[in-house]
PDB file of C-alpha atoms in Angstrom:
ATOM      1  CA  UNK A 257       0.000   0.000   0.000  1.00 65.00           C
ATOM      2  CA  UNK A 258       1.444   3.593  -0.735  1.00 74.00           C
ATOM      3  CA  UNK A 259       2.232   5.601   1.856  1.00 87.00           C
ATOM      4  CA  UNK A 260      -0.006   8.504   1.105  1.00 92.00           C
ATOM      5  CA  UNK A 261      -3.034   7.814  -1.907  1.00 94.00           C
ATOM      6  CA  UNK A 262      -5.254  10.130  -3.569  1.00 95.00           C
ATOM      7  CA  UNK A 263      -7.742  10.170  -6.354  1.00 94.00           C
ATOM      8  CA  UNK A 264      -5.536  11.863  -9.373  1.00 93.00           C
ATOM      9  CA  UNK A 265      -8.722  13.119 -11.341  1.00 92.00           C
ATOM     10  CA  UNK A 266      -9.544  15.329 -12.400  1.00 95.00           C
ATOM     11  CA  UNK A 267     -12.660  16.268 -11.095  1.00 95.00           C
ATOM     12  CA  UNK A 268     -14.958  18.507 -13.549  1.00 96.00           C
ATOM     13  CA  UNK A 269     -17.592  19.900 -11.452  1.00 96.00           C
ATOM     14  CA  UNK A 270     -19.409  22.668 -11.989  1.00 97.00           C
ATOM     15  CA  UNK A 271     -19.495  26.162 -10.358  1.00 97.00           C
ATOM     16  CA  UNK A 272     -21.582  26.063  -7.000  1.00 97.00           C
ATOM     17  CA  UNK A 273     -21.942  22.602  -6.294  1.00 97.00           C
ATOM     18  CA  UNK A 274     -19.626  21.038  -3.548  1.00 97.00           C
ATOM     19  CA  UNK A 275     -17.106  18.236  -4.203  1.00 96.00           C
ATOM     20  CA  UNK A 276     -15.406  16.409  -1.783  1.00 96.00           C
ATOM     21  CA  UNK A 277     -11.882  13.850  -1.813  1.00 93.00           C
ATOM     22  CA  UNK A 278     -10.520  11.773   0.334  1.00 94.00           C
ATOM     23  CA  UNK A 279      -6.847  11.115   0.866  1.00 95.00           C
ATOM     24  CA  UNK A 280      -6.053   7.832   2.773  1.00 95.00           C
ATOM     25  CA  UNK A 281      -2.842   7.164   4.757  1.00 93.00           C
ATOM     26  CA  UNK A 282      -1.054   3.591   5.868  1.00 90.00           C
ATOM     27  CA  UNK A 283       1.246   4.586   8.891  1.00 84.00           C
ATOM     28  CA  UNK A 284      -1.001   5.052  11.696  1.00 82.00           C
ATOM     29  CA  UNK A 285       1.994   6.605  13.588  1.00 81.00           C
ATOM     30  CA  UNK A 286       1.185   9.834  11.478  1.00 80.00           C
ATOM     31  CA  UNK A 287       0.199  12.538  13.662  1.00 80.00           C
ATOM     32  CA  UNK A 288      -0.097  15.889  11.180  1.00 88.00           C
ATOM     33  CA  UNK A 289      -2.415  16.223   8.079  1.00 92.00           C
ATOM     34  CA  UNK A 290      -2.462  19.255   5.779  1.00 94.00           C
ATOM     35  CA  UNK A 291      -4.011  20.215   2.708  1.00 97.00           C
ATOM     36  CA  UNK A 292      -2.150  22.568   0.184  1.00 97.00           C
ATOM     37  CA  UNK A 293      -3.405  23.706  -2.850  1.00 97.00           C
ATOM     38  CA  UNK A 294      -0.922  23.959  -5.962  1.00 97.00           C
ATOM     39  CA  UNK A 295      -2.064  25.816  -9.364  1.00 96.00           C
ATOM     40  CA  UNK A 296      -0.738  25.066 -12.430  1.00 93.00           C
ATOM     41  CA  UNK A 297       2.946  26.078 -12.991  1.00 92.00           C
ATOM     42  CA  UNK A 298       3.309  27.208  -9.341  1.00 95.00           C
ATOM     43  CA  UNK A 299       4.373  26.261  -5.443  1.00 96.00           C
ATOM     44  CA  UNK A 300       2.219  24.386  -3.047  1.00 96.00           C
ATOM     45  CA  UNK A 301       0.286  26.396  -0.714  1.00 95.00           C
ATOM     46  CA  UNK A 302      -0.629  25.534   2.132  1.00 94.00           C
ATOM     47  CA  UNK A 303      -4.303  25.622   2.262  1.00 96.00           C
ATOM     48  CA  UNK A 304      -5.432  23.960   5.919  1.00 95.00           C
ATOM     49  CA  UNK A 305      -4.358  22.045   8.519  1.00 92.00           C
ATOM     50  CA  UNK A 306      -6.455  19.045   9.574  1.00 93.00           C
ATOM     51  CA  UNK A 307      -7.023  18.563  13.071  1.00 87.00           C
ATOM     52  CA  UNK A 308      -8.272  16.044  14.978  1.00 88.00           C
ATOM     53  CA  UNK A 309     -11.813  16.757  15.703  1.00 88.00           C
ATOM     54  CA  UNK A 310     -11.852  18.520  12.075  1.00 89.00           C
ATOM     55  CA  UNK A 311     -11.886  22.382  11.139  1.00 93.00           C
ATOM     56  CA  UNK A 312     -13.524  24.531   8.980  1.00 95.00           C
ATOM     57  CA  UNK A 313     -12.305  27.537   7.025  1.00 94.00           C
ATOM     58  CA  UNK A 314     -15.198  29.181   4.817  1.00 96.00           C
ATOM     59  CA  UNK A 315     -16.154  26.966   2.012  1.00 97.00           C
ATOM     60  CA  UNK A 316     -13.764  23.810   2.913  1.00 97.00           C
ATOM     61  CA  UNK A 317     -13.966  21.801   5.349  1.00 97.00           C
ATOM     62  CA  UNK A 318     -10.958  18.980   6.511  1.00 97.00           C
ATOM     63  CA  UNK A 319     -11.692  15.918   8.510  1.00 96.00           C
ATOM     64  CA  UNK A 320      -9.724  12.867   9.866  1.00 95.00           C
ATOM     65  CA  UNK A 321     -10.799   9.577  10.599  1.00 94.00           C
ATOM     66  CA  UNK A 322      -8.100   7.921  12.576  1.00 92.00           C
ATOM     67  CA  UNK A 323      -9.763   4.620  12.980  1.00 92.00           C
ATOM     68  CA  UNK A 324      -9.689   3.948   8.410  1.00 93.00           C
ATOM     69  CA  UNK A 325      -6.540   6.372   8.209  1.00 93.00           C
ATOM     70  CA  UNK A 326      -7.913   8.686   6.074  1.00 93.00           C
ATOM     71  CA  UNK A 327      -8.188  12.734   5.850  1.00 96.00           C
ATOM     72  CA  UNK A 328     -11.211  14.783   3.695  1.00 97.00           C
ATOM     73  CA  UNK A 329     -11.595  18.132   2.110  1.00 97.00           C
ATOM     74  CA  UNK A 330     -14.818  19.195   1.165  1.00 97.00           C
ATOM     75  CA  UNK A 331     -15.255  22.405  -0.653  1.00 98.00           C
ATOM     76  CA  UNK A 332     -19.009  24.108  -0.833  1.00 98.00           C
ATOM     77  CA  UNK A 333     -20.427  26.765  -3.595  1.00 98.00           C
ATOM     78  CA  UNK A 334     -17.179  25.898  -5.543  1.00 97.00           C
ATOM     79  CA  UNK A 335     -15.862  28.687  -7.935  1.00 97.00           C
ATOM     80  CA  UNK A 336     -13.946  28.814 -10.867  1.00 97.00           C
ATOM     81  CA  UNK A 337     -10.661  29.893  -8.680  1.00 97.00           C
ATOM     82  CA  UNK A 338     -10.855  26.641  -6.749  1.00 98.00           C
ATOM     83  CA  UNK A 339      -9.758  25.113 -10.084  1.00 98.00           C
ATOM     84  CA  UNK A 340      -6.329  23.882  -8.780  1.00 97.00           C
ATOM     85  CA  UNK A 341      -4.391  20.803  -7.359  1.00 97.00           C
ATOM     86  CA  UNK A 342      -5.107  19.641  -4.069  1.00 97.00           C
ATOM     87  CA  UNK A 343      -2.005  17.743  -2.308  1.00 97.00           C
ATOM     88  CA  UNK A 344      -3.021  15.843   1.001  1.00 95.00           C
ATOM     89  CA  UNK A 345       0.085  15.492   3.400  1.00 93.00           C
ATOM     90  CA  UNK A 346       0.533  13.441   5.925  1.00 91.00           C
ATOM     91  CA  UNK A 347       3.846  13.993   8.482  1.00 86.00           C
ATOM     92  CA  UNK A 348       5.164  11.635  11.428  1.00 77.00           C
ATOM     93  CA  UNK A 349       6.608  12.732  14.484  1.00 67.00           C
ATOM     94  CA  UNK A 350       9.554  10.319  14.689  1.00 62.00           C
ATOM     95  CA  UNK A 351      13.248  10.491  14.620  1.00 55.00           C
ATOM     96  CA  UNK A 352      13.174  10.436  11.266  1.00 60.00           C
ATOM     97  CA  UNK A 353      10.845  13.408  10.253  1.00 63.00           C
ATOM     98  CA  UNK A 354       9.412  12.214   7.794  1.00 72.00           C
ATOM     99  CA  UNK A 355       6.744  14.135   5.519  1.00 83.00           C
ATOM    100  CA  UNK A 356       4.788  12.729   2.646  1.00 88.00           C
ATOM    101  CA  UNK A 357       3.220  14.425  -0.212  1.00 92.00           C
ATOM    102  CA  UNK A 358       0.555  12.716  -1.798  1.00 94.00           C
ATOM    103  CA  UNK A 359       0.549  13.174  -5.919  1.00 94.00           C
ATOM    104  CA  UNK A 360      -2.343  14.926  -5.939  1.00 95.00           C
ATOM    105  CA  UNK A 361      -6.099  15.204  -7.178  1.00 96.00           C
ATOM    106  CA  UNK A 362      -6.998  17.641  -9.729  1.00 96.00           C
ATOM    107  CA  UNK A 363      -9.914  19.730  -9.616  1.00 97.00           C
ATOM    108  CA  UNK A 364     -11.824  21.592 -12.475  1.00 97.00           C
ATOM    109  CA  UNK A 365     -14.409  23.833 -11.796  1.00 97.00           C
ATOM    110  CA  UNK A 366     -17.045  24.460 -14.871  1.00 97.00           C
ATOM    111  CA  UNK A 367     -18.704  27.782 -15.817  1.00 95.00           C
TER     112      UNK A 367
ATOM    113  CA  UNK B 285       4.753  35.398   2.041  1.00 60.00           C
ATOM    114  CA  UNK B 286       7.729  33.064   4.068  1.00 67.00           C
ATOM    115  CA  UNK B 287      10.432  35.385   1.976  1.00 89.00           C
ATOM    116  CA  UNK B 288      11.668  32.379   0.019  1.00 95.00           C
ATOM    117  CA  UNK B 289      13.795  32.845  -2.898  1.00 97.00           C
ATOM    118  CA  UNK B 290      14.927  30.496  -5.905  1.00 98.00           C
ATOM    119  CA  UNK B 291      17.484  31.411  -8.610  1.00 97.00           C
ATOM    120  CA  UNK B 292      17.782  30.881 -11.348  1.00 97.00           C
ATOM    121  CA  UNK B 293      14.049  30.407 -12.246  1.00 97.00           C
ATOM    122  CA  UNK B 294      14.713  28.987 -15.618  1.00 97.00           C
ATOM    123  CA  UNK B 295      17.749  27.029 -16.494  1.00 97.00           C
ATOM    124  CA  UNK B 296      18.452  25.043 -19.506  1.00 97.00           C
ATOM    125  CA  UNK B 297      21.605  22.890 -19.375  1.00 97.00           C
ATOM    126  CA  UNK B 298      23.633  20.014 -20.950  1.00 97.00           C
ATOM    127  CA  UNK B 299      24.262  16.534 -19.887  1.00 97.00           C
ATOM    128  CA  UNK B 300      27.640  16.074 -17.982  1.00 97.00           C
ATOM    129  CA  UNK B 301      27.846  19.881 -16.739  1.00 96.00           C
ATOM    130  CA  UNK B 302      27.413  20.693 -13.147  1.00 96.00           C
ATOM    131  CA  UNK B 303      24.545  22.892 -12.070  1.00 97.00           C
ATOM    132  CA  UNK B 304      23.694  24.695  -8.535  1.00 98.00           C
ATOM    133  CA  UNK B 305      20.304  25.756  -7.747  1.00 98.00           C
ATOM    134  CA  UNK B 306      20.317  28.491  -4.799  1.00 98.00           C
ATOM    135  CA  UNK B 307      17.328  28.808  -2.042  1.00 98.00           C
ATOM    136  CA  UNK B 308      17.522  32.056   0.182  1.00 97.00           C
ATOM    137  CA  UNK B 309      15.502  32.913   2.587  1.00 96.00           C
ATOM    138  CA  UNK B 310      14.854  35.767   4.882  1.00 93.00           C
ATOM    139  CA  UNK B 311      13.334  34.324   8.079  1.00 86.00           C
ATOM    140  CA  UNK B 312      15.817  32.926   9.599  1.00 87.00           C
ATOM    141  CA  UNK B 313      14.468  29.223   9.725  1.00 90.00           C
ATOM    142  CA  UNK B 314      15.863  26.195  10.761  1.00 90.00           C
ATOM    143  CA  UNK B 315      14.659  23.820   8.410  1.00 91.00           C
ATOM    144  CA  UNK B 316      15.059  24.014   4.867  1.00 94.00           C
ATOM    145  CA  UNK B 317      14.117  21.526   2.141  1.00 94.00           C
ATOM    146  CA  UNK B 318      14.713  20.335  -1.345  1.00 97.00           C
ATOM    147  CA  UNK B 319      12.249  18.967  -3.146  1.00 96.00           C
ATOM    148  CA  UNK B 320      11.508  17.710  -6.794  1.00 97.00           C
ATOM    149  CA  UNK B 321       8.406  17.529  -8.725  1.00 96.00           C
ATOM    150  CA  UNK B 322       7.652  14.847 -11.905  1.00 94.00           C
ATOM    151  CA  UNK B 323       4.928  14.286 -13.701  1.00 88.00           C
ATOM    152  CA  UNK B 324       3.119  10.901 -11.913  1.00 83.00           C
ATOM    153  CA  UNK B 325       5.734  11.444  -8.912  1.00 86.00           C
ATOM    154  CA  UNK B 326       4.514  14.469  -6.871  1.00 85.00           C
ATOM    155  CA  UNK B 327       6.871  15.766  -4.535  1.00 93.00           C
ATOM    156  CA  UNK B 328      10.068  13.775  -3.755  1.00 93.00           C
ATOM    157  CA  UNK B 329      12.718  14.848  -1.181  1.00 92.00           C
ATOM    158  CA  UNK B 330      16.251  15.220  -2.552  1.00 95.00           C
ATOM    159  CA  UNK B 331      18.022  16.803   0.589  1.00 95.00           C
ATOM    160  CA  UNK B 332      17.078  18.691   4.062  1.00 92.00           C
ATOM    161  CA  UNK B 333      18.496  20.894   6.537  1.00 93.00           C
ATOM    162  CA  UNK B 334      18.159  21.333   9.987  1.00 90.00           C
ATOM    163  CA  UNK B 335      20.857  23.999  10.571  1.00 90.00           C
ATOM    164  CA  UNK B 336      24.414  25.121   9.183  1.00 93.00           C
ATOM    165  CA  UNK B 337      26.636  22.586   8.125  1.00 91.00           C
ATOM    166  CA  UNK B 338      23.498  20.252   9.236  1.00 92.00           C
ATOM    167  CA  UNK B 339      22.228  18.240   6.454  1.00 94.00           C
ATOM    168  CA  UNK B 340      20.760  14.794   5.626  1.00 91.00           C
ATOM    169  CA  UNK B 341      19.272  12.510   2.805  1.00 92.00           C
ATOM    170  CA  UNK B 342      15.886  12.500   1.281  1.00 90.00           C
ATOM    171  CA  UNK B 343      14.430   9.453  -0.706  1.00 88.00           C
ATOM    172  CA  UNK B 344      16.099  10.803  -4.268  1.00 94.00           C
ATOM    173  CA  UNK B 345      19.323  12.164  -3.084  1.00 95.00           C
ATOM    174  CA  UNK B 346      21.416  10.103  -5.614  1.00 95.00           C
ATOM    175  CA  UNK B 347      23.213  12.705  -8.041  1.00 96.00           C
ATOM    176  CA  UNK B 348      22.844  15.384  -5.705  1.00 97.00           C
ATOM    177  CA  UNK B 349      24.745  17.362  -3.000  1.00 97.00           C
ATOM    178  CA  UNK B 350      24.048  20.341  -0.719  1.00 97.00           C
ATOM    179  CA  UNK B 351      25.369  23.004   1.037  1.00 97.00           C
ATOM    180  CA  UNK B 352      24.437  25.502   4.066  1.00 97.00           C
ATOM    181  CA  UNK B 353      27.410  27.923   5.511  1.00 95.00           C
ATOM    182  CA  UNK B 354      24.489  30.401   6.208  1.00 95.00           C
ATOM    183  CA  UNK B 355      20.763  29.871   7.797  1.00 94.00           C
ATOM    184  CA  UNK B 356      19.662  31.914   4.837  1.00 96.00           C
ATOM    185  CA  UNK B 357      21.109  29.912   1.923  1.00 97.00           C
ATOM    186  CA  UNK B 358      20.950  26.537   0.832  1.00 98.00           C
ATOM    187  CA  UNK B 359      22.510  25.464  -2.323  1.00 98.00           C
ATOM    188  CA  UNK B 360      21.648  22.202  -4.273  1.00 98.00           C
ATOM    189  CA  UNK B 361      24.459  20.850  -6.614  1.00 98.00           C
ATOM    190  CA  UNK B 362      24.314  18.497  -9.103  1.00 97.00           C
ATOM    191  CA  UNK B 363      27.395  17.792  -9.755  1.00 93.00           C
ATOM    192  CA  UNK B 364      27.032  16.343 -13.542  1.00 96.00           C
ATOM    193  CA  UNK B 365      23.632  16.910 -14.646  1.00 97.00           C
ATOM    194  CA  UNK B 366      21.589  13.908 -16.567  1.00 97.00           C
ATOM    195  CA  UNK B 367      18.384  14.105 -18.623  1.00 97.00           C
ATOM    196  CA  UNK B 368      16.833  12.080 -15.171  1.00 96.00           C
ATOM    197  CA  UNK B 369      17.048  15.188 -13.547  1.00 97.00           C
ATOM    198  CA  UNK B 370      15.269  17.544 -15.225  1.00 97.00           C
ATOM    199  CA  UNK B 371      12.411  18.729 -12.981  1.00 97.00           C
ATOM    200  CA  UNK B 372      10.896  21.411 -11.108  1.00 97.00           C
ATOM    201  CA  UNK B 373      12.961  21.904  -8.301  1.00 98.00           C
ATOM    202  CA  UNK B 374      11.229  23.267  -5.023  1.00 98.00           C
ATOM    203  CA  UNK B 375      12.890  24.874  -2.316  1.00 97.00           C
ATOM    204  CA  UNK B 376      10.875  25.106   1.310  1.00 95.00           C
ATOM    205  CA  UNK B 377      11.285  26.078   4.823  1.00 93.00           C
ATOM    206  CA  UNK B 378       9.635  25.255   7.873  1.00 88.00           C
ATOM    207  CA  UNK B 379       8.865  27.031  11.316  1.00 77.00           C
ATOM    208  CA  UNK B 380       9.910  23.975  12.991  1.00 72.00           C
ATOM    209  CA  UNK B 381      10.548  20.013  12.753  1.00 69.00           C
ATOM    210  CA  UNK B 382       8.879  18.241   9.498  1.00 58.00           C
ATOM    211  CA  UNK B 383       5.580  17.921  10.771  1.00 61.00           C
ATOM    212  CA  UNK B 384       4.659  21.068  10.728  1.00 75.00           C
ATOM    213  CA  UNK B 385       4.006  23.389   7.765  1.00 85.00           C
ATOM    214  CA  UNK B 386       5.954  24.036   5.015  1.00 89.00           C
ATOM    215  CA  UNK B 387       6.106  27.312   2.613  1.00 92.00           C
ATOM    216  CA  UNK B 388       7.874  26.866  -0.555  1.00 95.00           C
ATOM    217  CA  UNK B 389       9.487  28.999  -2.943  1.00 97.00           C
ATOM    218  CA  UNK B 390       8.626  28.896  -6.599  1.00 97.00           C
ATOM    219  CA  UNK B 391      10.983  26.375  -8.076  1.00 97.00           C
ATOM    220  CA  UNK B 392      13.270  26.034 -10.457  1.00 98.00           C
ATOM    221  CA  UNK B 393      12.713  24.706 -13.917  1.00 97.00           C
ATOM    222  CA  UNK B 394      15.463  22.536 -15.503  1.00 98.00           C
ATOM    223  CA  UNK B 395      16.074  20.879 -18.402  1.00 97.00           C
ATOM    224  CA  UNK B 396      19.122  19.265 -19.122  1.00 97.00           C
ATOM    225  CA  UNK B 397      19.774  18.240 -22.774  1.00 96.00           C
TER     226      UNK B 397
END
């Protein structure tokens, strides 16, 4: 099983409606989870954090579920600047360090 | 804005000839990062720092090396560039230890010939 796993895409969905993904994980030492955003041609971004009991910011919303190892982002009233790649990223606190970028699920947002 | 820094932003090269990509930053941070970025890949680690002189291996560090004599610079060399290697190269920083977040400058785009 990969290490980090996400739904390349892309997703075409129209402007308004909300779209979620899922990004699943297989250490279940990990202890951070982030969401960054990347748009075409530039750097990741990061767009949330992803806590525990989950968190809201706006339109998206991140959630864990320890218990299947797997983090969400759902994004309501999409818009046409949500267009971008979403990278899930999952980090463990061990002597090591060790962060993991997913690949990646692209989103499209139609006029 | 984490006041990070890549140069050159464009670089076209030839097989064989050594090439250093330079990350500066202006935050004085701790950790700094080297990443590339391929097509089907997503991000891969090349090399990290956790301080001056203070540096360690990623999981694609073969071909590369690295350098940090100041907290705001860190240099990635490779030392004879192949056509494997060209990429977007990413350079980030982090507040603290790996697990927290990272801010990233806005690469470096190779191509070696």
């Amino acid at each position: 099983r990969k290490e980090v796993e996400q739904d390349p895409g892309p997703f075409n969905v129209p402007e308004g409606a909300t779209v979620a993904f899922n990004c699943t994980y297989s250490n279940s030492a990990s202890q951070s989870f982030f969401w960054y955003r990347q748009d075409c041609r530039k750097e990741p971004k990061l767009l949330m954090s992803v806590y525990s009991s989950g968190n809201e910011d706006g339109r998206f919303t991140a959630q864990l579920n320890r218990a299947s190892q797997y983090i969400s982002l759902l994004i309501r009233d999409s818009k046409l600047s949500d267009s971008a790649t979403y990278l899930c990223v999952v980090s463990l606190m061990n002597r090591d360090d060790k962060i993991i970028f997913g690949k990646g699920t692209r989103l499209h947002i139609l006029p | 804005d984490a006041g990070i820094t890549q140069s050159p932003r464009h670089k076209v090269t030839e097989t064989g000839t050594p090439v250093t990509l330079r990350c500066h930053q202006t935050e004085n941070h701790r950790y700094m990062y080297w990443y590339r970025q391929d097509p089907g890949h997503g991000l891969r680690l090349i090399h990290y720092s956790y301080g001056v002189k203070d540096t360690d291996k990623g999981e694609v560090s073969d071909g590369y090396s690295v350098s940090r004599s100041k907290t705001e610079d860190f240099l990635l060399t490779l030392e004879s560039a192949t056509s494997s290697q060209t990429s977007v190269y990413f350079c980030a920083i982090s507040l603290g230890r790996a697990q927290e977040t990272q801010y990233f400058g806005p690469g470096t785009r190779l191509l070696v010939l």
